[in-house]
Coordinates of N, CA and C in Angstrom, one line a residue:
X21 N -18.7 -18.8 -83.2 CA -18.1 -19.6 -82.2 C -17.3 -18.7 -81.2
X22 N -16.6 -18.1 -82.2 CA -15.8 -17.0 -81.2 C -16.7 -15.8 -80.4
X23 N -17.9 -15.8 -80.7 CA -19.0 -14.8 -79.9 C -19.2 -15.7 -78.7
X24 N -19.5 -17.3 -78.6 CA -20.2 -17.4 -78.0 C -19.3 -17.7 -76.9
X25 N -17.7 -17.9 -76.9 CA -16.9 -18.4 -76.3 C -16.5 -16.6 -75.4
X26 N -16.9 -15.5 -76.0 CA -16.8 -14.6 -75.9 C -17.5 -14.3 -74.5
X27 N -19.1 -14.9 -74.9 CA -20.2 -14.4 -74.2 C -19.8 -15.5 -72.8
X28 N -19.4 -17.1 -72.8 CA -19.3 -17.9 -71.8 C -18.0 -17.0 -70.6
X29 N -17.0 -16.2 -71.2 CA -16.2 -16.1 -70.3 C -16.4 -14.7 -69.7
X30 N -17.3 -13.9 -70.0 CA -18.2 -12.5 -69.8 C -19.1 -12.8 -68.4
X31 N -19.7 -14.0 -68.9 CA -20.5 -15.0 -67.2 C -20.1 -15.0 -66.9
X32 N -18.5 -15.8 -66.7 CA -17.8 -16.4 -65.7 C -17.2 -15.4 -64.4
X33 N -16.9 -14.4 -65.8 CA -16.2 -12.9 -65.1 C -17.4 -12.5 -63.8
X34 N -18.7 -12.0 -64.5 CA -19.8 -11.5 -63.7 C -19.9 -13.0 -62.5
X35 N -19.9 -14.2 -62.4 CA -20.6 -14.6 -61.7 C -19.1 -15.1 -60.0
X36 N -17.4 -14.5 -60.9 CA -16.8 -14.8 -59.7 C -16.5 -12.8 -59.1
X37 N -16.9 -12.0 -59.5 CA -17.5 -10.9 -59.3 C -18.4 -11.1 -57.4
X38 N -19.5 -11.8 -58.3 CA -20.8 -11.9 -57.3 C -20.1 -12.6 -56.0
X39 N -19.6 -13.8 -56.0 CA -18.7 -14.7 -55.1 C -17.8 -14.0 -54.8
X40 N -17.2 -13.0 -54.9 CA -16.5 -12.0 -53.9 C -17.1 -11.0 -53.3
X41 N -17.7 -10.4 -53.8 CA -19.1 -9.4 -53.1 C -19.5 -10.3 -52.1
X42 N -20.1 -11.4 -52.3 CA -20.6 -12.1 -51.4 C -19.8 -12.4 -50.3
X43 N -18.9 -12.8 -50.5 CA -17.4 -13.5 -49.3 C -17.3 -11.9 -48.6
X44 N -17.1 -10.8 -49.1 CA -16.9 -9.5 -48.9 C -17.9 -9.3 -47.5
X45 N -18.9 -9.1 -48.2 CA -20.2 -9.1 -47.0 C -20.1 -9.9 -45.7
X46 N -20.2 -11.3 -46.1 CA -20.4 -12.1 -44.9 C -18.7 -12.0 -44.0
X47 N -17.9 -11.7 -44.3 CA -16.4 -11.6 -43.6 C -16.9 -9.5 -42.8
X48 N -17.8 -9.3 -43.4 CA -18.2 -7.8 -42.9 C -19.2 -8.1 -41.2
X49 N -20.1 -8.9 -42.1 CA -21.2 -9.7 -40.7 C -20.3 -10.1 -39.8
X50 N -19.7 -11.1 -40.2 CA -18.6 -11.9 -39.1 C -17.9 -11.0 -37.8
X51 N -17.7 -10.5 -38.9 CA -16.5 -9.0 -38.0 C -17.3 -8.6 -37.1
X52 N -18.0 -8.1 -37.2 CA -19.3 -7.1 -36.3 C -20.2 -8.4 -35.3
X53 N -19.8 -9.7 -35.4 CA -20.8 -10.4 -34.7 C -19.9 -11.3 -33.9
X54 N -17.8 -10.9 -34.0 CA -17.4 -12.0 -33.4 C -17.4 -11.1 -32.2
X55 N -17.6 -11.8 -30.8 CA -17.2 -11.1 -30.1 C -15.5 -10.4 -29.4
X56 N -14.7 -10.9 -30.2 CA -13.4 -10.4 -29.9 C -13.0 -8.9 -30.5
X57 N -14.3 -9.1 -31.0 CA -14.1 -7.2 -31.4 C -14.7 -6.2 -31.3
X58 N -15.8 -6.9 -30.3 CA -16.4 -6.0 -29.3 C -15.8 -4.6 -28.8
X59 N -16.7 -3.5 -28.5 CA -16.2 -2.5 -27.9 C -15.9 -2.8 -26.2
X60 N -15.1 -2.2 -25.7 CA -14.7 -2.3 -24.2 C -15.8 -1.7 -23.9
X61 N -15.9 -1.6 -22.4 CA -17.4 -1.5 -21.7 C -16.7 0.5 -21.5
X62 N -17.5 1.2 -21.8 CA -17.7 2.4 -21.7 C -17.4 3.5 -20.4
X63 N -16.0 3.1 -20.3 CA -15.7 3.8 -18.4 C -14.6 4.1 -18.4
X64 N -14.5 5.4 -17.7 CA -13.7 6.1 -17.8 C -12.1 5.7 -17.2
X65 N -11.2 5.8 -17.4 CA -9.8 5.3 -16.5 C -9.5 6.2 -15.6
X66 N -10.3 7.3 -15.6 CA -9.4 8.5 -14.3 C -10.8 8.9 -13.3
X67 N -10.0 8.7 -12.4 CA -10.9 8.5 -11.2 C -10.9 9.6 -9.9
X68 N -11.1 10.5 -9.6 CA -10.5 11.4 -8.4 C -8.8 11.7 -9.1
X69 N -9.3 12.0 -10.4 CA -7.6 12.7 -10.5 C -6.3 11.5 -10.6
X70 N -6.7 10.7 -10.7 CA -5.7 9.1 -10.6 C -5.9 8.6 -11.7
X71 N -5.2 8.1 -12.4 CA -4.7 7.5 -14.1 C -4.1 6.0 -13.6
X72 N -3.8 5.5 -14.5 CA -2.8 4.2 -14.6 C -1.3 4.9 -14.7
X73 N -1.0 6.4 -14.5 CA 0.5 6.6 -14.9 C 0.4 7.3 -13.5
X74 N -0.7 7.8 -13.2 CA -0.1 8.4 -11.8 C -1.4 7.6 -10.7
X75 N -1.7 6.6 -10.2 CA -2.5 6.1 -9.7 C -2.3 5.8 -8.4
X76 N -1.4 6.6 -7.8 CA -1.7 6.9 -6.2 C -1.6 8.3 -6.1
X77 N -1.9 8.7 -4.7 CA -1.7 9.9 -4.4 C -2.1 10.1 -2.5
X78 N -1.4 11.4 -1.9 CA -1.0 11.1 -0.7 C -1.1 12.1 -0.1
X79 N -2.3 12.1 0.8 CA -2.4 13.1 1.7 C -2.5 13.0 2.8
X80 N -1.3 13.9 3.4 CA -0.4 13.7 4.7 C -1.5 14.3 6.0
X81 N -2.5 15.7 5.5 CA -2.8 16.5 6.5 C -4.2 15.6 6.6
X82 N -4.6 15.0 6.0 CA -6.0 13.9 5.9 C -5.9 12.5 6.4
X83 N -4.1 12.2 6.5 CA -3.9 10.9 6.8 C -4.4 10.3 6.0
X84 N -4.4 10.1 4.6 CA -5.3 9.0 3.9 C -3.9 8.6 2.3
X85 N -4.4 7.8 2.3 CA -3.3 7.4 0.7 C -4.8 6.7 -0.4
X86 N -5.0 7.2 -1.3 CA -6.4 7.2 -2.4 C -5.0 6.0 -3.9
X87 N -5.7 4.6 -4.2 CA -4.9 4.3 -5.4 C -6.2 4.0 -6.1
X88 N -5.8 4.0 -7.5 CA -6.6 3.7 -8.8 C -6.4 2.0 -8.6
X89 N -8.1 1.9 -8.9 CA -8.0 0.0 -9.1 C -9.1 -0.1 -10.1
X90 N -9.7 -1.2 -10.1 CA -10.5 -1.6 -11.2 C -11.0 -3.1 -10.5
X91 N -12.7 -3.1 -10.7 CA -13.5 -4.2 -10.3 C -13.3 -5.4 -11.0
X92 N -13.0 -6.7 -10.6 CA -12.9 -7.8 -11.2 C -14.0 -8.6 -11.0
X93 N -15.1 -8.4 -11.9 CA -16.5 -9.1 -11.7 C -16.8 -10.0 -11.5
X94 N -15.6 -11.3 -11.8 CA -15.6 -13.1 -11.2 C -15.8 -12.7 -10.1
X95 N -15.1 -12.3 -9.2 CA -15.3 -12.5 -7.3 C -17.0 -12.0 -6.9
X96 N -17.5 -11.5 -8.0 CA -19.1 -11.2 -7.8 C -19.8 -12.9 -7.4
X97 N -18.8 -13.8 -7.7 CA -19.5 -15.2 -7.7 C -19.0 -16.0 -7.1
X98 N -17.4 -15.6 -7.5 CA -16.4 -17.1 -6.5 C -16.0 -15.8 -5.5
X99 N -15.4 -17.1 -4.8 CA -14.5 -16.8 -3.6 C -13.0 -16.0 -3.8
X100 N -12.7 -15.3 -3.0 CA -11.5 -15.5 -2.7 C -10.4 -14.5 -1.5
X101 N -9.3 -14.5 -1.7 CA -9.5 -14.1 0.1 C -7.9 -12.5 -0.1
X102 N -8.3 -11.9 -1.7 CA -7.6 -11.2 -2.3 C -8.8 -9.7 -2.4
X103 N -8.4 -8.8 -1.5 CA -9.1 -7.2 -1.7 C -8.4 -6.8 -3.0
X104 N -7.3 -6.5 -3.2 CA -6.7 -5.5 -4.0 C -5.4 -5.9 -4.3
X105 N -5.0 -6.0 -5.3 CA -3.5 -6.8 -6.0 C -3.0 -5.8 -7.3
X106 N -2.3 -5.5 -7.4 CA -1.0 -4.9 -8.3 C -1.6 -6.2 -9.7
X107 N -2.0 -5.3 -10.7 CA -2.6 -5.9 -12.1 C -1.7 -6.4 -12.2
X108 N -0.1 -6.1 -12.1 CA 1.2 -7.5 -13.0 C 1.3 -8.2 -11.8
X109 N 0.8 -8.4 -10.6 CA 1.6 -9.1 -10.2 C 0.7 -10.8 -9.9
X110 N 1.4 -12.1 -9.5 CA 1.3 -13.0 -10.1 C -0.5 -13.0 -9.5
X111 N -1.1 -12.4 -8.4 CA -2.2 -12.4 -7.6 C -3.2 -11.6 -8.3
X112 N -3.0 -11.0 -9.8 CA -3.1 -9.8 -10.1 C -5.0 -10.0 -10.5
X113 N -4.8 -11.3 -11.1 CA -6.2 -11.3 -11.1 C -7.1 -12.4 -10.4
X114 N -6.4 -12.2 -9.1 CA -7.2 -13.0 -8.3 C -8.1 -12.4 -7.0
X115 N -8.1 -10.9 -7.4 CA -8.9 -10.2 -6.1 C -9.9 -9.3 -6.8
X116 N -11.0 -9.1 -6.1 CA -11.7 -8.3 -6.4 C -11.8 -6.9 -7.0
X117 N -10.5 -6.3 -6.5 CA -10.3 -5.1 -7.2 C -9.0 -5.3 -7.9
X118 N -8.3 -5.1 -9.1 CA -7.0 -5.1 -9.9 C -6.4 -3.4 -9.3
X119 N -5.5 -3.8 -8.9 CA -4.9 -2.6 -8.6 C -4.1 -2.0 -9.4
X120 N -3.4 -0.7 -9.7 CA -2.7 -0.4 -10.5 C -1.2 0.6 -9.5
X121 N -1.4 0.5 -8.2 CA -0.2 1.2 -7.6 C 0.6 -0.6 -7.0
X122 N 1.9 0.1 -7.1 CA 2.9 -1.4 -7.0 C 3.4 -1.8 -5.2
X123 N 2.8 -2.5 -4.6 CA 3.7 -2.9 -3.2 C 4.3 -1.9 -2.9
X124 N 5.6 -1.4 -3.7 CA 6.7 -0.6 -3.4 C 6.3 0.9 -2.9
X125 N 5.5 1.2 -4.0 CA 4.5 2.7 -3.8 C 3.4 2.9 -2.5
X126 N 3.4 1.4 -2.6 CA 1.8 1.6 -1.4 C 2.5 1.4 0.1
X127 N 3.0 0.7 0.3 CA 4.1 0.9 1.4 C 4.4 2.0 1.6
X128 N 5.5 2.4 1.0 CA 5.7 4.1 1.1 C 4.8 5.0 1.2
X129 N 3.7 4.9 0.9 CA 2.8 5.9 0.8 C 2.4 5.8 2.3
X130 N 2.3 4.6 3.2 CA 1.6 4.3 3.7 C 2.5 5.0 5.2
X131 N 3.8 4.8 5.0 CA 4.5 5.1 5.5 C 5.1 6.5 6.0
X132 N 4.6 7.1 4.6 CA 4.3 8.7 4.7 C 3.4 9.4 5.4
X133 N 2.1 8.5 5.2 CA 1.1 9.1 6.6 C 1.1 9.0 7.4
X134 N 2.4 8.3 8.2 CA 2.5 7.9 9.6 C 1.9 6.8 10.4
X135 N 1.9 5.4 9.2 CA 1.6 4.2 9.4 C 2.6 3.3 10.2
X136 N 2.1 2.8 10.6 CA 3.4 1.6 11.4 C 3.5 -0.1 11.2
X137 N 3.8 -0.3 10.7 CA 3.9 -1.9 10.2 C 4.1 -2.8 11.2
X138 N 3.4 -3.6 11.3 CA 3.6 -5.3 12.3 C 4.7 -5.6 12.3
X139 N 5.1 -6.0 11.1 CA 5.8 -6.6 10.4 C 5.9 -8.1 11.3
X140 N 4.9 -8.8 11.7 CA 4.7 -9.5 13.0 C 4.6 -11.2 11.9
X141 N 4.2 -11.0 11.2 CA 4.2 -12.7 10.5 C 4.9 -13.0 9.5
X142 N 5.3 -13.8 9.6 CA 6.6 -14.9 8.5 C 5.5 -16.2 8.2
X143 N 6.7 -17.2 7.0 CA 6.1 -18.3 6.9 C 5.7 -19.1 7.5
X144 N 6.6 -18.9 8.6 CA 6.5 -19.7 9.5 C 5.4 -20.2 10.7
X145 N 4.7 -18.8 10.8 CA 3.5 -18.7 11.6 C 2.7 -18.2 10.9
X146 N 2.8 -17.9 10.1 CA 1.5 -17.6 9.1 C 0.1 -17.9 9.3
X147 N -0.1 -19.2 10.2 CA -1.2 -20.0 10.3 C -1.4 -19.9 11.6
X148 N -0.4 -19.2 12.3 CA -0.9 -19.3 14.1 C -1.1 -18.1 14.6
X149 N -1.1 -17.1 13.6 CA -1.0 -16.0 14.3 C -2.1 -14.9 13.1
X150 N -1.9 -13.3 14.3 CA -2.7 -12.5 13.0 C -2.0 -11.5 13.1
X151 N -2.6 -10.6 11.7 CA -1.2 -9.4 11.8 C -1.7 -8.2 12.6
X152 N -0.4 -7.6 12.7 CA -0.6 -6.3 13.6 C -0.1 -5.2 12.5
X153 N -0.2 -4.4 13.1 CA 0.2 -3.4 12.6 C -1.0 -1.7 12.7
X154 N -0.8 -0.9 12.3 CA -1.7 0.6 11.6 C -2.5 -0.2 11.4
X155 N -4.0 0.1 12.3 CA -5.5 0.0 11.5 C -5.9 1.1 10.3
X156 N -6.5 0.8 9.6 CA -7.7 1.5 8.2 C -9.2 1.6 8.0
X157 N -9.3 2.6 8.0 CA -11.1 2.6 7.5 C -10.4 2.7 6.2
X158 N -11.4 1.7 5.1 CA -11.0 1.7 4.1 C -12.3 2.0 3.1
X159 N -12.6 2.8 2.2 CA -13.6 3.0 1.3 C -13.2 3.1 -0.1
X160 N -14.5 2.9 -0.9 CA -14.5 2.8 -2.6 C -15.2 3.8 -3.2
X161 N -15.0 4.1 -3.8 CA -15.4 5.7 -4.7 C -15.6 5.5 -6.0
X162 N -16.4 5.7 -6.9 CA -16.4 5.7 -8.5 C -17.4 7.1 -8.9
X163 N -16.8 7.2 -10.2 CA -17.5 8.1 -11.0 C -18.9 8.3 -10.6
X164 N -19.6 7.7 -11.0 CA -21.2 7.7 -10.9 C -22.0 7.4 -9.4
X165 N -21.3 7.1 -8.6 CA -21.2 6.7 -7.1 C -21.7 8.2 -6.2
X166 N -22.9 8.1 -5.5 CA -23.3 9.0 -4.7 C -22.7 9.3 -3.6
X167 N -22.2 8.2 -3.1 CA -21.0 8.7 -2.1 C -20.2 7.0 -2.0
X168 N -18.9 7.2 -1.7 CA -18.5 6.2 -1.0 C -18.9 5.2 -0.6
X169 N -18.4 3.9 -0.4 CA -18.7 2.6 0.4 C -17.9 2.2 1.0
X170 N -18.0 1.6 2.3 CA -16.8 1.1 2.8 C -16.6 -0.1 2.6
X171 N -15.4 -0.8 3.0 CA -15.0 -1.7 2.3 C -16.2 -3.0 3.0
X172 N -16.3 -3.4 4.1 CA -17.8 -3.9 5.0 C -18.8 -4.1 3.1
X173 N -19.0 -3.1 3.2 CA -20.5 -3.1 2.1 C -19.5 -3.6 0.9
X174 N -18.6 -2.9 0.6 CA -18.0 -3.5 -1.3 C -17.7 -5.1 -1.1
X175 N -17.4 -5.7 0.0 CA -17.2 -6.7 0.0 C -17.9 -7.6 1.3
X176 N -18.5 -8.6 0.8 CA -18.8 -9.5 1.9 C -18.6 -10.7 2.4
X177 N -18.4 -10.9 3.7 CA -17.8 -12.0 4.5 C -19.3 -12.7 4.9
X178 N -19.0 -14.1 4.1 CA -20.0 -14.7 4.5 C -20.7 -15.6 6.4
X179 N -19.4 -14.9 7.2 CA -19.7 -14.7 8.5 C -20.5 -13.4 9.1
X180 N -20.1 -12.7 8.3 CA -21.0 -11.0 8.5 C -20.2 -10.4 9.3
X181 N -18.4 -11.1 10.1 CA -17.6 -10.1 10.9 C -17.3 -8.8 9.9
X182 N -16.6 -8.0 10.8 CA -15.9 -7.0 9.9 C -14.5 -7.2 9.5
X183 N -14.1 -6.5 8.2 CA -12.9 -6.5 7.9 C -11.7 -5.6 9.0
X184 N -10.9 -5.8 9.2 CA -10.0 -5.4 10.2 C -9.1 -5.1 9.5
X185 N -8.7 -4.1 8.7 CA -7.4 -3.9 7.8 C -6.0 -3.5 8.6
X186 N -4.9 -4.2 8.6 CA -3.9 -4.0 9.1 C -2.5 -3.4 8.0
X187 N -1.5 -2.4 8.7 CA -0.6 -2.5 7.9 C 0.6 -3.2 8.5
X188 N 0.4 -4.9 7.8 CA 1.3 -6.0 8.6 C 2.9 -5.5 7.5
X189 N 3.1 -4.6 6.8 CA 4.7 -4.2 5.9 C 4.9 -5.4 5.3
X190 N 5.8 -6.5 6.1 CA 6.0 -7.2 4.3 C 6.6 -6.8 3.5
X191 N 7.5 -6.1 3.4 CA 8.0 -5.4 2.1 C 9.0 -6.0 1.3
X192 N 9.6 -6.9 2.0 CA 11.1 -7.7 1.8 C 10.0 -9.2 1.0
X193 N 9.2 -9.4 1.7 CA 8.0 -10.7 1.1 C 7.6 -10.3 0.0
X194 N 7.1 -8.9 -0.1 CA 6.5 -9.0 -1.3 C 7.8 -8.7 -2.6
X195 N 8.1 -8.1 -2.3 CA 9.3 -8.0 -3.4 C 9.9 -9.7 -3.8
X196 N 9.7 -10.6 -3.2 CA 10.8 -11.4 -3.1 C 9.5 -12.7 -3.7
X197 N 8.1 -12.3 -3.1 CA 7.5 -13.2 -4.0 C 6.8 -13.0 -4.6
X198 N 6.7 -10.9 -5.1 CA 6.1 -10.6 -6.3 C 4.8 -10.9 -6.8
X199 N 4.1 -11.3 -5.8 CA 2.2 -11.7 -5.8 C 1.2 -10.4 -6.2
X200 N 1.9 -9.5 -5.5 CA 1.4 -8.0 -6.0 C -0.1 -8.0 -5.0
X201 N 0.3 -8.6 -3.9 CA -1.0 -8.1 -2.8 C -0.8 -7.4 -2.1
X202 N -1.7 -6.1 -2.1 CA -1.8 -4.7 -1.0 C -3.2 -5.2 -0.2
X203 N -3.8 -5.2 -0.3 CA -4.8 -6.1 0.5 C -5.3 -7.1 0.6
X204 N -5.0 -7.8 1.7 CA -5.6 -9.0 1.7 C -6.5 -9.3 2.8
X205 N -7.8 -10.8 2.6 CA -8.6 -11.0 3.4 C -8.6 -11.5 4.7
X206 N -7.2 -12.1 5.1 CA -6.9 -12.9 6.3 C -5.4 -12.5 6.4
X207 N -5.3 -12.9 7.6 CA -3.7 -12.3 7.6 C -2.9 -13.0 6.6
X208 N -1.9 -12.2 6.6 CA -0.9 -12.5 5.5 C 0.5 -12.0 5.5
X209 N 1.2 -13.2 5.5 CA 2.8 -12.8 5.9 C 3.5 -12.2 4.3
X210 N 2.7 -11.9 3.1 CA 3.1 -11.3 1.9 C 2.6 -9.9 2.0
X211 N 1.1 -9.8 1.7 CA 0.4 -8.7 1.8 C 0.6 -7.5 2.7
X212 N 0.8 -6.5 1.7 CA 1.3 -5.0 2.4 C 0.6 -4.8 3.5
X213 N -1.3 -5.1 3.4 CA -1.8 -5.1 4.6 C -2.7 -6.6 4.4
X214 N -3.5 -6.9 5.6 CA -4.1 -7.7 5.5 C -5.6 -7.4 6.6
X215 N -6.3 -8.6 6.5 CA -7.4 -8.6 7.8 C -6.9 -9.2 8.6
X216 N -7.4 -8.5 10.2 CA -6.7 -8.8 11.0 C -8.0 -10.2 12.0
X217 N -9.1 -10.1 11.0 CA -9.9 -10.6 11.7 C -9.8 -12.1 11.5
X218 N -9.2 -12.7 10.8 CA -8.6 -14.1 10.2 C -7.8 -14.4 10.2
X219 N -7.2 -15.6 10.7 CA -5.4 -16.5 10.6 C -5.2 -16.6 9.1
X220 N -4.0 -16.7 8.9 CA -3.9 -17.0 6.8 C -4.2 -18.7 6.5
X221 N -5.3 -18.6 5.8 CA -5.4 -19.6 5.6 C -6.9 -19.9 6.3
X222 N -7.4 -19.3 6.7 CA -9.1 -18.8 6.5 C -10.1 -19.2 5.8
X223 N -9.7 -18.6 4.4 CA -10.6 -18.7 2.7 C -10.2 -20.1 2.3
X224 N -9.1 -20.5 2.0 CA -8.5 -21.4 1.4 C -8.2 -22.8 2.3
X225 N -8.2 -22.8 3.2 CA -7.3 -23.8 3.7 C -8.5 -24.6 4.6
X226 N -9.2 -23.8 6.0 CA -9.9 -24.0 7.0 C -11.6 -24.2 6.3
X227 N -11.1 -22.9 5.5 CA -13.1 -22.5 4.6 C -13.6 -21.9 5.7
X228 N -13.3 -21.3 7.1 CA -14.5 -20.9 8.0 C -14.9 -19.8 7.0
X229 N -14.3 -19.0 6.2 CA -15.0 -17.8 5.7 C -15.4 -17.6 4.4
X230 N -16.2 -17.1 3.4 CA -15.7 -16.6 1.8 C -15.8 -15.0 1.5
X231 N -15.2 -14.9 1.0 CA -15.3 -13.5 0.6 C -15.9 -13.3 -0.8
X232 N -16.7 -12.4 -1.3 CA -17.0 -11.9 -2.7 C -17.5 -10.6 -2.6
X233 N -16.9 -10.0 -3.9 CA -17.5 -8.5 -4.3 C -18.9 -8.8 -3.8
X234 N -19.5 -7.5 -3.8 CA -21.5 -7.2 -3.4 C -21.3 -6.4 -5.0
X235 N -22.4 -7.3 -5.4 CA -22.4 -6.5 -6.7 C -23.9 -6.2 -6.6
X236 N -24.5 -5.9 -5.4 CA -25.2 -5.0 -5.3 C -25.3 -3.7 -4.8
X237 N -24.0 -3.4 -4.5 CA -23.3 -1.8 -4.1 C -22.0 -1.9 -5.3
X238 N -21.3 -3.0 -5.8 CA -19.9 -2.6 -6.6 C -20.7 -1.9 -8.1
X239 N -20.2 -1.3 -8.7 CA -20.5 -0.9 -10.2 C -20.1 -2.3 -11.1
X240 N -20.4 -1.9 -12.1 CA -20.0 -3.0 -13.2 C -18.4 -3.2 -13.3
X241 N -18.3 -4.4 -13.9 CA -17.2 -5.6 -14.1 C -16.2 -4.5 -15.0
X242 N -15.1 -4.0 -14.1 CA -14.1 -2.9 -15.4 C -14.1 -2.1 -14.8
X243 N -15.3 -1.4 -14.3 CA -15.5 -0.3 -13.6 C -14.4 0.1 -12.8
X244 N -13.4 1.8 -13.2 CA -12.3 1.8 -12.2 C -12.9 3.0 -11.0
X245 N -12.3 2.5 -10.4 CA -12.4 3.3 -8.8 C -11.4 3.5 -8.0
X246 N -12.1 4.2 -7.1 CA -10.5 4.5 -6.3 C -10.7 4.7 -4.9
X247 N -9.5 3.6 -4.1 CA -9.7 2.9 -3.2 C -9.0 3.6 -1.8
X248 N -9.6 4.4 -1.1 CA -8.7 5.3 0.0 C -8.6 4.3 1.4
X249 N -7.7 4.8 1.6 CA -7.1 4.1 3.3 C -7.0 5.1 4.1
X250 N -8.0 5.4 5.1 CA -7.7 6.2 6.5 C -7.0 5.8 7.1
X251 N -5.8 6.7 7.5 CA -4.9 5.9 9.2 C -5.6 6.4 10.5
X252 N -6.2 5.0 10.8 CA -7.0 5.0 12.1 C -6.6 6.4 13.0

């Protein structure tokens, strides 16, 4: 009796053995099949010498200011009326490129190459007027990228006008309402610069226009690049 009581708890042992091997395994499958533990997409963070810790840079004898950004692959589909926004700030993921240089920096930078600010719209006219300021040829650059694109080709206006990049300043707006837009699509009494080819309220308000990445010139969704401003 005592053998056989011997041999019943010898099974038991072997068969919750098996039932943990097993649980073992399938929590091994799980892991590898959830997607929250996926690998990030394979790209590099430094672009033309620009990081996330030093992601502007400023060249006075070229007139140009180059910041580190990163493609936000939704605007490949929706709309919206956001070029490039500061990753923290509240606009941060609402434009086509996530930027990583702050208002504060891009201003100044901008200011360094001998840009001159509008500083021409408030809340108040926001909707009746467009901004002035320093014109920009603006282009996008990545790793794998044969040459440059200008901003025309990285993004398109479902009018087919051109973008008109202005440096309208703003500096006191954006500080104060912390949206974290350096470029935007239509004019804009926040945004460090804007287009000069639309009243604010354009995309959103009127709908004459939409804007989305070309994701048949942008690289893949992550993809960082880096975004230079000529002063006209």
């Amino acid at each position: 009796m005592k053998k056989y009581a011997q041999l019943i708890l010898m099974s038991l042992l072997a068969l919750g053995l098996l039932i943990v091997a097993g649980c073992a395994t399938k929590s091994a499958d799980q892991s590898t099949s959830n997607p929250t533990v996926q690998p990030a997409a394979n790209q590099t963070e430094s672009v033309d010498g620009l990081t996330k810790e030093a992601p502007l840079k400023v060249d006075k004898t070229a007139k140009t200011i180059t910041f580190l950004a990163q493609v936000n692959g939704k605007y490949f589909y929706e709309s919206t009326r956001h070029a490039a926004v500061f990753a923290t700030g509240s606009n941060g993921e609402k434009s086509v490129f996530r930027a990583f240089a702050t208002p504060e920096n891009f201003y100044n930078a901008l200011v360094e190459i001998g840009a001159k600010a509008g500083d021409n719209m408030t809340m108040e006219n926001k909707d009746k007027t467009n901004v002035t300021g320093s014109a920009f040829d603006v282009s996008v650059n990545w790793p794998s990228a044969k040459a440059g694109v200008t901003i025309d080709q990285a993004i398109k206006d479902s009018t087919g006008k051109p973008i008109d990049v202005r440096f309208g300043g703003n500096l006191a707006a954006a500080q104060q309402y912390k949206t974290g837009c350096l470029i935007c699509l239509d004019s804009c009494p926040v945004g460090i610069t804007s287009n000069a080819t639309y009243k604010f309220g354009a995309v959103e308000t009127t709908k004459e226009v939409a804007f989305t990445g070309n994701k048949d010139v942008l690289p893949a969704d992550g993809t960082y690049v880096a975004i230079t401003m000529k002063l006209k």
